[in-house]
Coordinates of C-alpha atoms in Angstrom, one line a residue:
X267 CA -33.1 -9.3 -22.5
X268 CA -32.9 -5.5 -22.9
X269 CA -32.5 -3.6 -26.2
X270 CA -28.7 -3.4 -25.8
X271 CA -28.2 -7.1 -25.2
X272 CA -27.7 -7.2 -21.5
X273 CA -29.6 -10.1 -20.0
X274 CA -31.7 -9.5 -16.9
X275 CA -31.4 -11.5 -13.7
X276 CA -33.5 -12.1 -10.6
X277 CA -30.9 -13.4 -8.1
X278 CA -30.3 -12.5 -4.5
X279 CA -27.3 -12.6 -2.2
X280 CA -26.3 -11.4 1.2
X281 CA -24.2 -12.1 4.3
X282 CA -24.8 -15.2 6.4
X283 CA -26.8 -14.3 9.5
X284 CA -29.5 -15.5 11.9
X285 CA -32.3 -13.7 10.0
X286 CA -33.5 -15.4 6.8
X287 CA -33.8 -12.1 5.0
X288 CA -30.1 -11.3 5.3
X289 CA -29.4 -14.0 2.7
X290 CA -31.5 -11.8 0.2
X291 CA -30.2 -8.4 1.2
X292 CA -29.1 -7.6 -2.4
X293 CA -31.1 -8.3 -5.5
X294 CA -28.9 -8.8 -8.6
X295 CA -30.6 -7.3 -11.6
X296 CA -28.1 -7.8 -14.4
X297 CA -24.8 -9.6 -15.0
X298 CA -22.4 -6.9 -16.3
X299 CA -19.2 -8.8 -16.9
X300 CA -16.4 -11.0 -15.5
X301 CA -12.8 -10.4 -14.6
X302 CA -9.9 -12.4 -13.3
X303 CA -11.2 -12.5 -9.8
X304 CA -14.9 -11.7 -9.8
X305 CA -18.2 -11.6 -11.5
X306 CA -19.8 -8.1 -11.5
X307 CA -23.5 -7.4 -11.2
X308 CA -25.8 -4.4 -11.0
X309 CA -28.0 -4.6 -7.9
X310 CA -30.2 -2.9 -5.4
X311 CA -30.3 -3.3 -1.7
X312 CA -33.6 -4.6 -0.3
X313 CA -35.0 -3.6 3.1
X314 CA -38.6 -4.0 4.0
X315 CA -39.7 -4.3 0.4
X316 CA -38.0 -1.0 -0.5
X317 CA -35.3 -1.0 -3.2
X318 CA -32.3 1.3 -2.9
X319 CA -30.5 3.3 -5.6
X320 CA -28.3 1.2 -8.0
X321 CA -25.2 -0.4 -6.6
X322 CA -22.4 -2.5 -8.0
X323 CA -21.9 -6.0 -6.4
X324 CA -18.6 -7.8 -7.1
X325 CA -18.6 -11.5 -6.3
X326 CA -15.3 -13.4 -5.8
X327 CA -14.8 -16.3 -8.2
X328 CA -12.4 -19.1 -7.4
X329 CA -9.5 -19.6 -9.8
X330 CA -8.4 -23.2 -9.8
X331 CA -5.0 -22.2 -11.2
X332 CA -4.0 -20.5 -7.9
X333 CA -4.1 -21.4 -4.3
X334 CA -7.4 -20.3 -2.8
X335 CA -5.7 -18.8 0.3
X336 CA -3.5 -16.6 -1.8
X337 CA -6.4 -15.3 -3.9
X338 CA -8.5 -14.5 -0.7
X339 CA -5.6 -12.7 0.8
X340 CA -5.1 -10.7 -2.4
X341 CA -8.8 -9.8 -2.4
X342 CA -8.6 -8.7 1.3
X343 CA -5.5 -6.6 0.8
X344 CA -7.1 -4.5 -2.0
X345 CA -10.3 -4.2 0.0
X346 CA -8.5 -3.0 3.1
X347 CA -6.5 -0.4 1.2
X348 CA -9.7 1.0 -0.5
X349 CA -11.6 1.1 2.8
X350 CA -8.7 3.0 4.4
X351 CA -8.6 5.5 1.6
X352 CA -12.3 6.1 1.9
X353 CA -11.9 6.7 5.6
X354 CA -9.1 9.1 4.9
X355 CA -11.5 11.1 2.7
X356 CA -9.4 10.8 -0.5
X357 CA -11.5 12.5 -3.2
X358 CA -12.2 11.4 -6.8
X359 CA -11.9 7.6 -6.1
X360 CA -14.4 4.8 -5.9
X361 CA -16.4 4.3 -2.7
X362 CA -16.7 1.0 -1.0
X363 CA -20.2 0.7 0.4
X364 CA -20.2 -2.7 1.9
X365 CA -18.3 -6.0 2.1
X366 CA -19.2 -9.4 3.5
X367 CA -18.9 -13.2 3.2
X368 CA -22.0 -15.0 2.0
X369 CA -23.3 -17.9 -0.2
X370 CA -23.1 -17.5 -4.0
X371 CA -26.0 -15.7 -5.7
X372 CA -29.1 -17.8 -5.8
X373 CA -32.8 -17.5 -6.8
X374 CA -35.2 -15.9 -4.3
X375 CA -36.7 -18.5 -2.0
X376 CA -33.9 -21.0 -2.6
X377 CA -32.0 -22.4 0.5
X378 CA -28.5 -21.1 0.4
X379 CA -25.5 -23.2 1.4
X380 CA -23.4 -21.3 3.9
X381 CA -20.5 -23.7 3.4
X382 CA -19.8 -22.3 0.0
X383 CA -19.5 -18.7 1.2
X384 CA -17.4 -16.3 -0.9
X385 CA -16.4 -12.7 -0.3
X386 CA -18.4 -9.8 -1.8
X387 CA -17.7 -6.2 -2.3
X388 CA -20.4 -3.5 -2.9
X389 CA -19.6 -0.2 -4.5
X390 CA -21.3 2.9 -5.7
X391 CA -22.8 2.7 -9.2
X392 CA -21.7 5.5 -11.4
X393 CA -23.4 6.6 -14.6
X394 CA -20.8 7.6 -17.0
X395 CA -18.2 6.2 -19.4
X396 CA -14.6 5.2 -19.0
X397 CA -11.9 7.4 -20.5
X398 CA -10.8 4.8 -23.0
X399 CA -14.2 4.4 -24.5
X400 CA -14.8 8.2 -24.4
X401 CA -11.8 8.7 -26.7
X402 CA -12.4 5.6 -28.8
X403 CA -16.0 6.7 -29.5
X404 CA -14.8 10.3 -30.3
X405 CA -17.7 11.5 -28.2
X406 CA -16.2 14.9 -27.9
X407 CA -16.0 15.4 -31.6
X408 CA -19.8 15.6 -32.0
X409 CA -21.0 19.0 -33.1
X410 CA -21.9 21.2 -30.2
X411 CA -20.9 18.5 -27.7
X412 CA -19.4 19.4 -24.3
X413 CA -15.9 18.0 -24.1
X414 CA -14.0 16.5 -21.3
X415 CA -11.3 19.0 -20.1
X416 CA -8.0 17.0 -20.2
X417 CA -6.2 19.5 -18.0
X418 CA -8.8 19.1 -15.2
X419 CA -8.8 15.3 -15.6
X420 CA -5.1 15.0 -15.2
X421 CA -5.0 17.5 -12.3
X422 CA -7.6 15.4 -10.5
X423 CA -5.6 12.2 -11.0
X424 CA -2.4 14.0 -9.8
X425 CA -4.3 15.0 -6.7
X426 CA -5.4 11.4 -6.1
X427 CA -1.9 10.1 -6.5
X428 CA -0.6 12.7 -4.1
X429 CA -3.1 11.6 -1.5
X430 CA -2.2 8.0 -2.0
X431 CA 1.6 8.3 -2.0
X432 CA 1.9 11.2 0.5
X433 CA -0.9 10.8 3.0
X434 CA -1.3 13.8 5.3
X435 CA -2.7 11.8 8.2
X436 CA 0.0 11.1 10.9
X437 CA 1.2 7.5 10.7
X438 CA -0.8 6.7 7.5
X439 CA 0.8 4.2 5.2
X440 CA 1.2 5.2 1.5
X441 CA -0.9 3.2 -1.0
X442 CA -0.1 2.2 -4.5
X443 CA -3.0 1.8 -7.0
X444 CA -0.9 -0.5 -9.2
X445 CA -3.3 -0.4 -12.2
X446 CA -3.7 3.1 -13.5
X447 CA -4.8 3.2 -17.2
X448 CA -7.5 4.9 -19.3
X449 CA -10.1 2.2 -18.7
X450 CA -9.8 2.7 -14.9
X451 CA -10.7 6.4 -15.2
X452 CA -14.4 7.2 -15.2
X453 CA -15.8 10.3 -16.9
X454 CA -19.0 11.5 -15.3
X455 CA -21.6 13.8 -16.9
X456 CA -20.5 16.7 -14.7
X457 CA -17.0 16.6 -16.3
X458 CA -15.5 15.1 -13.2
X459 CA -13.3 12.0 -13.4
X460 CA -12.9 9.3 -10.8
X461 CA -10.2 6.6 -10.4
X462 CA -11.7 3.2 -10.0
X463 CA -10.7 -0.5 -9.7
X464 CA -8.7 -0.7 -6.4
X465 CA -8.7 -4.5 -6.1
X466 CA -5.1 -4.5 -7.1
X467 CA -4.2 -1.7 -4.7
X468 CA -1.7 -2.4 -2.0
X469 CA -0.1 -0.6 1.0
X470 CA 3.5 0.3 0.0
X471 CA 5.1 -2.4 2.1
X472 CA 7.0 -5.4 0.7
X473 CA 4.9 -7.9 2.6
X474 CA 1.7 -6.5 1.1
X475 CA 2.7 -6.6 -2.5
X476 CA 2.3 -10.3 -3.5
X477 CA 0.8 -9.8 -7.0
X478 CA 1.6 -7.2 -9.6
X479 CA -1.0 -6.1 -12.2
X480 CA 0.6 -5.5 -15.6
X481 CA -1.0 -4.2 -18.8
X482 CA 1.6 -4.5 -21.6
X483 CA 0.3 -1.4 -23.4
X484 CA 0.3 0.9 -20.4
X485 CA 2.3 -0.7 -17.5
X486 CA 5.8 0.1 -16.4
X487 CA 8.4 -2.6 -17.2
X488 CA 9.7 -2.7 -13.6
X489 CA 6.8 -5.1 -13.0
X490 CA 9.2 -7.8 -14.2
X491 CA 11.9 -6.8 -11.6
X492 CA 9.9 -8.0 -8.5
X493 CA 8.5 -6.5 -5.4
X494 CA 11.5 -4.4 -4.4
X495 CA 11.0 -2.3 -7.6
X496 CA 7.4 -1.4 -6.9
X497 CA 6.9 2.1 -5.8
X498 CA 5.1 5.4 -6.6
X499 CA 6.9 5.5 -9.9
X500 CA 4.8 2.6 -11.1
X501 CA 1.6 4.7 -10.6
X502 CA 3.4 7.7 -12.2
X503 CA 4.0 5.6 -15.3
X504 CA 0.2 4.7 -15.4
X505 CA -0.5 8.5 -15.1
X506 CA 1.7 9.0 -18.1
X507 CA -0.1 6.4 -20.0
X508 CA -3.4 8.2 -19.4
X509 CA -1.8 11.5 -20.5
X510 CA -0.4 9.9 -23.6
X511 CA -3.8 8.5 -24.4
X512 CA -5.5 11.9 -24.1
X513 CA -3.0 13.4 -26.5
X514 CA -2.8 10.7 -29.2
X515 CA -5.8 8.4 -28.6
X516 CA -3.5 5.4 -28.4
X517 CA -1.6 3.6 -25.7
X518 CA 2.1 4.5 -25.2
X519 CA 3.6 1.0 -25.5
X520 CA 3.4 -1.6 -28.2
X521 CA 1.4 -4.8 -27.5
X522 CA 3.4 -7.7 -26.1
X523 CA 5.5 -9.3 -28.9
X524 CA 4.8 -12.9 -29.7
X525 CA 7.1 -15.3 -31.6
X526 CA 5.9 -17.7 -34.2
X527 CA 5.7 -20.4 -31.5
X528 CA 3.3 -18.2 -29.5
X529 CA 5.9 -17.4 -26.8
X530 CA 7.1 -13.9 -25.9
X531 CA 10.3 -12.9 -27.5
X532 CA 12.7 -10.5 -25.7
X533 CA 12.1 -8.0 -24.4
X534 CA 9.3 -9.4 -22.2
X535 CA 7.9 -6.0 -21.6
X536 CA 6.5 -3.7 -24.3
X537 CA 8.6 -1.0 -25.9
X538 CA 7.5 2.6 -26.3
X539 CA 5.5 3.3 -29.4
X540 CA 6.9 5.5 -32.1
X541 CA 3.9 7.7 -32.8
X542 CA 3.9 9.5 -36.1
X543 CA 2.3 12.6 -34.8
X544 CA 4.7 12.9 -31.8
X545 CA 7.8 12.3 -34.0
X546 CA 6.9 15.6 -35.8
X547 CA 6.8 17.5 -32.5
X548 CA 10.1 16.5 -30.6
X549 CA 9.4 18.7 -27.6
X550 CA 6.0 17.1 -27.0
X551 CA 7.4 13.6 -27.7
X552 CA 10.3 14.0 -25.2
X553 CA 8.0 15.4 -22.5
X554 CA 5.6 12.4 -22.8
X555 CA 8.5 9.9 -23.0
X556 CA 10.0 11.4 -19.8
X557 CA 7.2 10.2 -17.6
X558 CA 7.1 6.8 -19.5
X559 CA 10.8 6.1 -19.1
X560 CA 11.8 2.5 -18.6
X561 CA 13.9 3.3 -15.5
X562 CA 11.6 4.4 -12.7
X563 CA 14.3 6.9 -11.4
X564 CA 14.1 8.8 -14.7
X565 CA 10.4 9.7 -14.3
X566 CA 9.0 12.8 -12.5
X567 CA 8.0 12.2 -8.9
X568 CA 4.4 12.3 -7.7
X569 CA 4.8 15.8 -6.3
X570 CA 6.1 17.0 -9.7
X571 CA 3.0 15.9 -11.7
X572 CA 1.0 19.2 -11.5
X573 CA 3.9 21.1 -13.0
X574 CA 4.4 18.3 -15.6
X575 CA 0.7 18.5 -16.5
X576 CA 0.8 22.3 -17.0
X577 CA 3.8 22.0 -19.3
X578 CA 2.1 19.2 -21.3
X579 CA -1.0 21.4 -21.8
X580 CA 1.1 24.2 -23.1
X581 CA 3.0 21.9 -25.5
X582 CA -0.3 20.4 -26.8
X583 CA -1.9 23.8 -27.4
X584 CA 1.2 24.9 -29.4
X585 CA 1.7 21.7 -31.3
X586 CA -1.5 21.4 -33.2
X587 CA -1.9 17.6 -32.7
X588 CA -5.0 15.9 -34.1
X589 CA -8.2 16.4 -32.1
X590 CA -9.2 13.3 -30.2
X591 CA -12.3 15.0 -28.6
X592 CA -10.8 16.5 -25.4
X593 CA -10.3 20.1 -24.4
X594 CA -6.8 21.2 -23.6
X595 CA -7.8 24.7 -22.6
X596 CA -7.8 26.3 -19.2
X597 CA -8.8 24.0 -16.3
X598 CA -12.5 23.9 -15.8
X599 CA -12.1 24.3 -12.0
X600 CA -11.6 28.1 -12.4
X601 CA -14.2 28.5 -15.0
X602 CA -17.1 26.8 -13.1
X603 CA -16.7 29.1 -10.1
X604 CA -19.6 31.6 -10.1
X605 CA -21.6 29.8 -12.9
X606 CA -25.2 29.9 -11.9
X607 CA -26.7 27.6 -14.5
X608 CA -25.8 23.9 -14.7
X609 CA -23.8 23.0 -17.8
X610 CA -25.0 20.3 -20.2
X611 CA -23.5 16.8 -19.6
X612 CA -20.3 15.7 -21.1
X613 CA -20.8 14.0 -24.5
X614 CA -21.3 10.3 -24.2
X615 CA -22.5 10.3 -20.6
X616 CA -26.2 11.3 -21.0
X617 CA -28.6 9.0 -19.2
X618 CA -32.1 10.1 -20.3
X619 CA -32.3 7.1 -22.7
X620 CA -31.3 4.7 -19.9
X621 CA -34.2 5.8 -17.7
X622 CA -36.5 4.4 -20.4
X623 CA -34.5 1.2 -20.4
X624 CA -34.6 1.1 -16.7
X625 CA -38.4 1.3 -16.7
X626 CA -38.5 -1.6 -19.2
X627 CA -36.1 -3.6 -17.0
X628 CA -38.3 -3.1 -13.9
X629 CA -41.4 -4.2 -15.7
X630 CA -39.7 -7.3 -16.9
X631 CA -38.5 -8.2 -13.5
X632 CA -41.9 -7.6 -12.0
X633 CA -43.5 -9.7 -14.7
X634 CA -41.1 -12.5 -14.1
X635 CA -41.8 -12.5 -10.4
X636 CA -45.6 -12.4 -11.0
X637 CA -45.5 -15.4 -13.4
X638 CA -42.8 -17.2 -11.5
X639 CA -40.9 -17.6 -14.8
X640 CA -37.5 -19.2 -14.7
X641 CA -34.6 -16.9 -14.6
X642 CA -32.9 -16.0 -17.8
X643 CA -29.6 -16.9 -16.3
X644 CA -30.6 -19.6 -13.8
X645 CA -27.1 -21.0 -13.9
X646 CA -24.3 -18.5 -13.7
X647 CA -22.1 -18.7 -16.7
X648 CA -18.6 -18.6 -15.4
X649 CA -16.9 -15.8 -17.4
X650 CA -19.2 -15.6 -20.4
X651 CA -17.6 -14.2 -23.6
X652 CA -19.0 -10.7 -23.4
X653 CA -18.4 -7.8 -25.6
X654 CA -18.3 -4.2 -24.7
X655 CA -15.7 -1.6 -23.9
X656 CA -13.0 -0.7 -21.5
X657 CA -9.6 -2.3 -20.8
X658 CA -11.1 -4.4 -18.1
X659 CA -9.4 -7.5 -16.9
X660 CA -9.9 -10.4 -19.2
X661 CA -10.9 -14.0 -18.7
X662 CA -7.9 -15.8 -20.2
X663 CA -5.5 -13.3 -18.7
X664 CA -5.8 -12.5 -15.0
X665 CA -6.0 -9.0 -13.6
X666 CA -5.8 -7.4 -10.2
X667 CA -9.5 -6.4 -10.3
X668 CA -12.2 -6.0 -13.0
X669 CA -13.0 -2.5 -14.1
X670 CA -16.5 -2.9 -15.5
X671 CA -17.8 -0.1 -17.6
X672 CA -20.6 0.4 -20.0
X673 CA -20.4 2.4 -23.1
X674 CA -23.0 1.9 -25.8
X675 CA -26.5 3.1 -26.1
X676 CA -29.5 0.9 -26.8
X677 CA -30.0 0.4 -30.5
X678 CA -32.7 2.4 -32.1
X679 CA -32.3 5.4 -29.8
X680 CA -32.0 8.7 -31.7
X681 CA -29.1 9.9 -29.5
X682 CA -26.1 7.8 -28.9
X683 CA -25.8 7.5 -25.2
X684 CA -23.0 5.8 -23.2
X685 CA -24.1 3.2 -20.8
X686 CA -23.5 3.8 -17.2
X687 CA -20.2 2.7 -15.9
X688 CA -20.1 -0.1 -13.4
X689 CA -17.5 -0.2 -10.8
X690 CA -17.0 0.5 -7.2
X691 CA -16.4 4.2 -7.6
X692 CA -15.9 7.2 -5.5
X693 CA -18.3 9.1 -3.4
X694 CA -21.8 8.8 -4.8
X695 CA -22.0 11.2 -7.7
X696 CA -24.8 13.4 -8.5
X697 CA -27.0 11.7 -11.2
X698 CA -26.2 13.1 -14.6
X699 CA -28.7 15.7 -15.8
X700 CA -30.6 15.7 -19.0
X701 CA -31.7 18.9 -20.9
X702 CA -35.0 18.5 -19.2
X703 CA -33.5 18.8 -15.7
X704 CA -31.8 16.7 -13.2
X705 CA -32.9 13.1 -13.1
X706 CA -33.0 11.3 -9.7
X707 CA -32.5 7.6 -10.2
X708 CA -34.2 5.3 -7.8
X709 CA -34.7 1.6 -7.7
X710 CA -33.0 -0.6 -10.2
X711 CA -30.3 0.8 -12.4
X712 CA -30.4 1.3 -16.1
X713 CA -29.0 -1.3 -18.3
X714 CA -25.4 -1.1 -19.5
X715 CA -24.0 -3.0 -22.5
X716 CA -21.8 -6.1 -21.9
X717 CA -18.2 -5.6 -21.1
X718 CA -15.4 -6.4 -23.6
X719 CA -12.6 -8.5 -22.4
X720 CA -9.2 -6.8 -22.7
X721 CA -6.8 -9.5 -23.9
X722 CA -3.7 -7.3 -23.3
X723 CA -3.9 -7.5 -19.5
X724 CA -2.4 -10.1 -17.3
X725 CA -1.4 -10.6 -13.7
X726 CA 2.3 -11.2 -12.8
X727 CA 3.5 -13.0 -9.7
X728 CA 5.5 -10.9 -7.3
X729 CA 8.9 -12.3 -8.4
X730 CA 8.7 -13.4 -12.1
X731 CA 11.7 -14.2 -14.2
X732 CA 13.2 -10.8 -15.2
X733 CA 14.1 -11.9 -18.8
X734 CA 16.3 -9.2 -20.2
X735 CA 15.1 -6.4 -17.9
X736 CA 17.7 -5.3 -15.4
X737 CA 16.9 -6.7 -12.0
X738 CA 16.8 -3.2 -10.4
X739 CA 17.4 0.3 -11.6
X740 CA 20.9 1.5 -11.4
X741 CA 21.7 3.8 -8.5
X742 CA 22.7 7.3 -9.4
X743 CA 26.5 7.8 -9.1
X744 CA 26.0 10.9 -7.0
X745 CA 24.4 8.7 -4.3
X746 CA 27.8 7.2 -3.5
X747 CA 29.1 10.6 -2.5
X748 CA 26.5 11.1 0.2
X749 CA 28.2 10.4 3.5
X750 CA 31.7 10.8 2.2
X751 CA 32.7 13.0 5.2
X752 CA 32.6 9.8 7.4
X753 CA 35.2 7.9 5.4
X754 CA 37.0 11.2 4.8
X755 CA 37.6 11.8 8.5
X756 CA 38.8 8.2 8.9
X757 CA 41.2 8.6 5.9
X758 CA 42.6 11.9 7.4
X759 CA 43.1 10.2 10.8
X760 CA 44.8 7.3 9.2
X761 CA 47.1 9.6 7.1
X762 CA 48.2 11.6 10.2
X763 CA 48.9 8.3 12.1
X764 CA 50.8 7.0 9.2
X765 CA 52.9 10.2 9.0
X766 CA 53.8 9.9 12.6
X767 CA 54.9 6.3 12.1
X768 CA 56.8 7.0 8.9
X769 CA 58.6 9.9 10.5
X770 CA 59.7 7.8 13.4
X771 CA 61.1 5.1 11.1
X772 CA 63.7 7.5 9.6
X773 CA 64.3 5.5 6.6
X774 CA 63.3 5.2 3.0
X775 CA 59.6 6.3 2.5
X776 CA 59.0 3.9 -0.4
X777 CA 58.0 1.0 1.8
X778 CA 55.7 3.1 4.1
X779 CA 54.1 4.7 1.0
X780 CA 53.4 1.3 -0.5
X781 CA 51.9 0.1 2.9
X782 CA 49.6 3.1 3.1
X783 CA 48.5 2.7 -0.5
X784 CA 47.6 -0.9 0.3
X785 CA 45.5 0.3 3.3
X786 CA 43.6 2.6 1.0
X787 CA 43.0 -0.2 -1.5
X788 CA 41.7 -2.4 1.3
X789 CA 39.5 0.5 2.5
X790 CA 37.9 0.7 -1.0
X791 CA 37.2 -3.0 -0.8
X792 CA 35.6 -2.6 2.6
X793 CA 33.4 0.1 1.1
X794 CA 32.4 -2.1 -1.9
X795 CA 31.6 -5.1 0.4
X796 CA 29.5 -2.9 2.7
X797 CA 27.5 -1.6 -0.3
X798 CA 27.0 -5.2 -1.5
X799 CA 25.8 -6.4 1.9
X800 CA 23.4 -3.4 2.1
X801 CA 22.0 -4.3 -1.2
X802 CA 21.4 -7.9 -0.3
X803 CA 19.9 -7.2 3.1
X804 CA 18.2 -3.8 2.9
X805 CA 17.1 -3.8 -0.8
X806 CA 16.5 -7.4 -1.7
X807 CA 15.4 -8.8 1.7
X808 CA 13.8 -5.9 3.4
X809 CA 12.7 -3.9 0.3
X810 CA 14.2 -0.7 1.6
X811 CA 15.2 2.1 -0.8
X812 CA 18.7 3.5 -0.2
X813 CA 19.1 7.2 -0.7
X814 CA 22.7 7.6 0.4
X815 CA 25.9 5.6 1.1
X816 CA 26.3 6.8 4.7
X817 CA 26.4 3.2 6.1
X818 CA 29.2 2.1 3.8
X819 CA 31.2 5.3 4.4
X820 CA 30.8 4.8 8.2
X821 CA 32.1 1.3 8.0
X822 CA 35.0 2.4 5.8
X823 CA 35.8 5.3 8.2
X824 CA 35.9 2.9 11.2
X825 CA 38.3 0.6 9.2
X826 CA 40.6 3.6 8.5
X827 CA 40.5 4.7 12.1
X828 CA 41.5 1.2 13.1
X829 CA 44.4 1.3 10.6
X830 CA 45.6 4.6 12.0
X831 CA 45.5 3.2 15.6
X832 CA 47.6 0.3 14.4
X833 CA 50.2 2.7 13.0
X834 CA 50.4 4.4 16.3
X835 CA 50.8 1.1 18.1
X836 CA 53.9 0.5 16.0
X837 CA 55.5 3.8 17.0
X838 CA 57.7 3.3 20.1
X839 CA 57.7 6.8 21.5
X840 CA 53.9 7.1 21.1
X841 CA 53.4 3.9 23.0
X842 CA 55.8 5.0 25.7
X843 CA 53.9 8.3 26.0
X844 CA 50.6 6.3 26.2
X845 CA 52.0 4.0 29.0
X846 CA 53.3 7.0 30.9
X847 CA 50.0 8.8 30.7
X848 CA 48.1 5.7 31.7
X849 CA 50.4 5.2 34.7
X850 CA 50.0 8.8 35.9
X851 CA 46.2 8.5 35.5

């Protein structure tokens, strides 16, 4: 066991194959934590006796509460989305290095059972700290420490969401991350941030979204309305939760309310927090609440996030809110251009102490191998009660994917150092530098602290009971006007035909007026029925988003044209003219 309490391992795993060494392709060095769907390990890849740089290996774990087929499909959907995003070259996200099916982790030399094969995912291993722990530890408040630039961080996330929701590649399908929150944003020593934990990510297609990750303190309440309500606005709400956390150091929504009987009391979702600091600055409060609105349609769009972020930075600089350890000044992107000397690492992400721990870890593993000592964790503990940091998926409550991060430093070290974050994360980052110069990490990774389970997170089925939440956001009244010209033309035609018929009758107009009014009332009913059928078929069944009422207006227009033709058919001289023209034709 290392100084910070993480127990060392000596397990191997790999894909099933004809060569015996394939079953030992990866050597698992330490168990980092467990989430709703997987156990997560730090590992190295072995090839000809040579160990690679550190990697993160995520091992699928069967949940007896859910059908295995559903869980495997959910795992595969997130894996496919992330691999596609990597191939598109989306920056600032985690990078998937490998994926395979293979026997569960086992000791070196043991015979593996291919019949128990489970899926694996292999990611880059990032040295850093998640945003939640960075703020909780107040790392940026240390004297002389380099701070994370909040404007740069939010601008980076906005760029990631733009690439996910509005892909530039022809024919590419938009992707929803579905679980954006502070603990899924990694802060690297360079000051960069990366979005991690894509196991819950899905293509934005109704048939792909079968599970919805929901964190009560940061998730949008539309998660309770079902698949048809899932869209980019859900990720925008998560972006707003990150921004709120950077301003206040707290999550934007209250924890889920529990009754005395232990059951949730209405509303089932969490309400927005009334933060004392924000109540004193109404402009800042309203700006943050706008992006966190309960109704998805009331939030800014993905393309509006850069402008929203600039306005937020301006409000924060003018408001004098309490310092949580981040810099709200000018974006670092412009300031780093032309700088020759490397900057010191961001506070809380230093890794010089971990290199010493890494050396100790390697010596212990080598000693164990030499003495053939039994492994410290010969039997894998299914979801051990670990402590640590980050709002990673819990054990009792399921999540879309575990975001495993480390945050503490080994006790006794003079400098508090955040442990390296563990997740499948973006393109391999440059190893953080220490004052003595850049440190190239080879072989087994340094030891992170255990992961703390976040009890606030749960996984919702695709169509849960909506409780008191409205099933779907109300459509804007202005949408009903779009396409009015179609029904307007039909109404004008019907009116002309009615006028011809009424003039031919040469009687009291009270009866014809009443008849035409009845036609207009029926036309309004036709419009309402067309809208209802469109909602049932397009919205509920097909998951489409309606942006106008052209279809209903077209149906109504056709009805009015038919009514006008009927009036003409009741006009004798018109029919005589029609028969005469038809006969001459």
